[in-house]
mmCIF file of C-alpha atoms in Angstrom:
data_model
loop_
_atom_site.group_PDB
_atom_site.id
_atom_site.type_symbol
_atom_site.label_atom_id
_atom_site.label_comp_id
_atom_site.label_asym_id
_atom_site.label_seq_id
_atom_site.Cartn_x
_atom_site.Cartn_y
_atom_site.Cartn_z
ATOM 1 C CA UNK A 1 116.090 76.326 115.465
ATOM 2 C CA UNK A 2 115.511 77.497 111.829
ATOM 3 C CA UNK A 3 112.120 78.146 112.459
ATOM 4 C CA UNK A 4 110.598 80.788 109.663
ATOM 5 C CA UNK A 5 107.924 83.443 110.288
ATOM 6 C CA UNK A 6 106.070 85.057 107.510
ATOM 7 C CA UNK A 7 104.380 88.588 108.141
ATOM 8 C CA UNK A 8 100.629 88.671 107.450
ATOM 9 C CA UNK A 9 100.809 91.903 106.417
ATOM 10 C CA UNK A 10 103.256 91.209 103.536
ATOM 11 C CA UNK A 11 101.772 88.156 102.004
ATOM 12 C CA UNK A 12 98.369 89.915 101.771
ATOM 13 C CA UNK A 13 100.026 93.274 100.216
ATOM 14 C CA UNK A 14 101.959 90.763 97.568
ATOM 15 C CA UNK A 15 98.276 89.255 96.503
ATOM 16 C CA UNK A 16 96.644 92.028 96.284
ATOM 17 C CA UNK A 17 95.675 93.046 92.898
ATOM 18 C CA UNK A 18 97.273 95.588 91.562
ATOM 19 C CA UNK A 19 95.869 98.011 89.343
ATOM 20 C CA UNK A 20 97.250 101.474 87.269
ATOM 21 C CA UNK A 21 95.720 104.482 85.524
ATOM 22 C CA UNK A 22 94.428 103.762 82.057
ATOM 23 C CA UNK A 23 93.582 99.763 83.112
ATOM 24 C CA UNK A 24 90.370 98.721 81.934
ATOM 25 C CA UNK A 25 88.390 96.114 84.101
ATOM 26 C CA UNK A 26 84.587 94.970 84.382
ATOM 27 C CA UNK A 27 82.942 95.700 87.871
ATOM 28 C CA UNK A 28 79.842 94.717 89.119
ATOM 29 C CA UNK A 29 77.800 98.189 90.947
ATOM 30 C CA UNK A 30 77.035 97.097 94.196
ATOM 31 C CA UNK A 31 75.884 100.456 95.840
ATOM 32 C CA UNK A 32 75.103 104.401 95.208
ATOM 33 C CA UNK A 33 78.112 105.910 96.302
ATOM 34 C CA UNK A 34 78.556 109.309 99.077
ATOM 35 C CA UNK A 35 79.172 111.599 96.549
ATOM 36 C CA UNK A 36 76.295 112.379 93.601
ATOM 37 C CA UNK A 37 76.444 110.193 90.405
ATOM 38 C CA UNK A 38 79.183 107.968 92.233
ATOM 39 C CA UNK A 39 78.593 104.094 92.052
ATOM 40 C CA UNK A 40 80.539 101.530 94.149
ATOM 41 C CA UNK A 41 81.742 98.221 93.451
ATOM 42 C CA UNK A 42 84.081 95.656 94.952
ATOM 43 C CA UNK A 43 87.253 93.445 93.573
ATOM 44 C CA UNK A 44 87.650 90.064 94.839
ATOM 45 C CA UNK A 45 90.354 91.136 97.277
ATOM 46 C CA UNK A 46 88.060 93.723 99.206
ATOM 47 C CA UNK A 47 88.957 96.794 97.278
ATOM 48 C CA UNK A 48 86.435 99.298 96.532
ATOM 49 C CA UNK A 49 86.260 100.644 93.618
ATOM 50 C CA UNK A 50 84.316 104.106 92.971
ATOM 51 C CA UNK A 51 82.764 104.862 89.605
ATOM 52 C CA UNK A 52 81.847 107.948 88.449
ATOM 53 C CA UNK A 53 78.475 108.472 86.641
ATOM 54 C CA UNK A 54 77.324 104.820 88.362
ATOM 55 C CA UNK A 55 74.788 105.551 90.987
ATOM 56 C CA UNK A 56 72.298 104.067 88.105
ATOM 57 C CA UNK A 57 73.807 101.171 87.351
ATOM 58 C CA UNK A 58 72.864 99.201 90.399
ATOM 59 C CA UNK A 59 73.344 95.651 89.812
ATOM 60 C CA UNK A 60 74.886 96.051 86.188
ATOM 61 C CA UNK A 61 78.046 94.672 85.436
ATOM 62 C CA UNK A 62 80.064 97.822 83.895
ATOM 63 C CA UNK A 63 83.149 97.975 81.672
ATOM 64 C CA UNK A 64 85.192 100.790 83.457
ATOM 65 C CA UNK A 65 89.129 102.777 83.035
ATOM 66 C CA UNK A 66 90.667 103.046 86.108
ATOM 67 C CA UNK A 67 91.996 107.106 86.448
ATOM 68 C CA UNK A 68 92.975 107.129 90.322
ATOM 69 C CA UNK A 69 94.437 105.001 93.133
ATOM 70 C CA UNK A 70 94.436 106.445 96.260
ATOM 71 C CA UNK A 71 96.277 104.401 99.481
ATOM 72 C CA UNK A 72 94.546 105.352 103.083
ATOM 73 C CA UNK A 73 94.828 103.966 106.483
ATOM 74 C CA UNK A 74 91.554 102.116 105.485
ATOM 75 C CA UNK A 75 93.496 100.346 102.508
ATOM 76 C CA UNK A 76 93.271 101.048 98.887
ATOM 77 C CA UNK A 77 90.336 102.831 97.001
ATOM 78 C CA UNK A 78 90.448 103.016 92.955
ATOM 79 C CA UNK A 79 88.533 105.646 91.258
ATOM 80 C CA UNK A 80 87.295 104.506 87.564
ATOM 81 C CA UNK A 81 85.163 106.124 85.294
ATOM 82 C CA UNK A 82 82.714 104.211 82.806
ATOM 83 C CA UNK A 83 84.226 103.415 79.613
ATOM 84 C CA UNK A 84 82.741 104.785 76.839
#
């Protein structure tokens, strides 16, 4: 029948962004994070991204350096710090 299927899953793993220590991006605080001095913001593509030293920066766009990725069950989380 030639009929093609595409899996979800894959096409939405190949457009995810992708992202490696030592990348520098701009990310917009959304939230205090769990853990003290942790601020969290959010890429286009749903991933949260945790920044340490922005629970005050609320609201602010921040320049940050990515220094972890971290795959879970829940999907990806990237740990950045403020770029000084």
């Amino acid at each position: 029948l030639g009929i093609k299927v595409l899996n979800i899953n894959t096409l939405v793993n190949a457009l995810k962004t992708v992202l490696l220590p030592g990348e520098e991006l701009q990310v917009e605080i959304v939230q205090v994070g769990k853990e003290k001095n942790q601020g969290v913001g959010y890429l286009s593509d749903g991933t949260m991204l945790v920044v340490t030293e922005g629970h005050d920066k609320v609201g602010q766009k921040v320049d940050t350096v990515v220094k972890k990725v971290i795959q879970s069950a829940a999907g990806k989380m990237i740990f950045c710090d403020i770029k000084s």
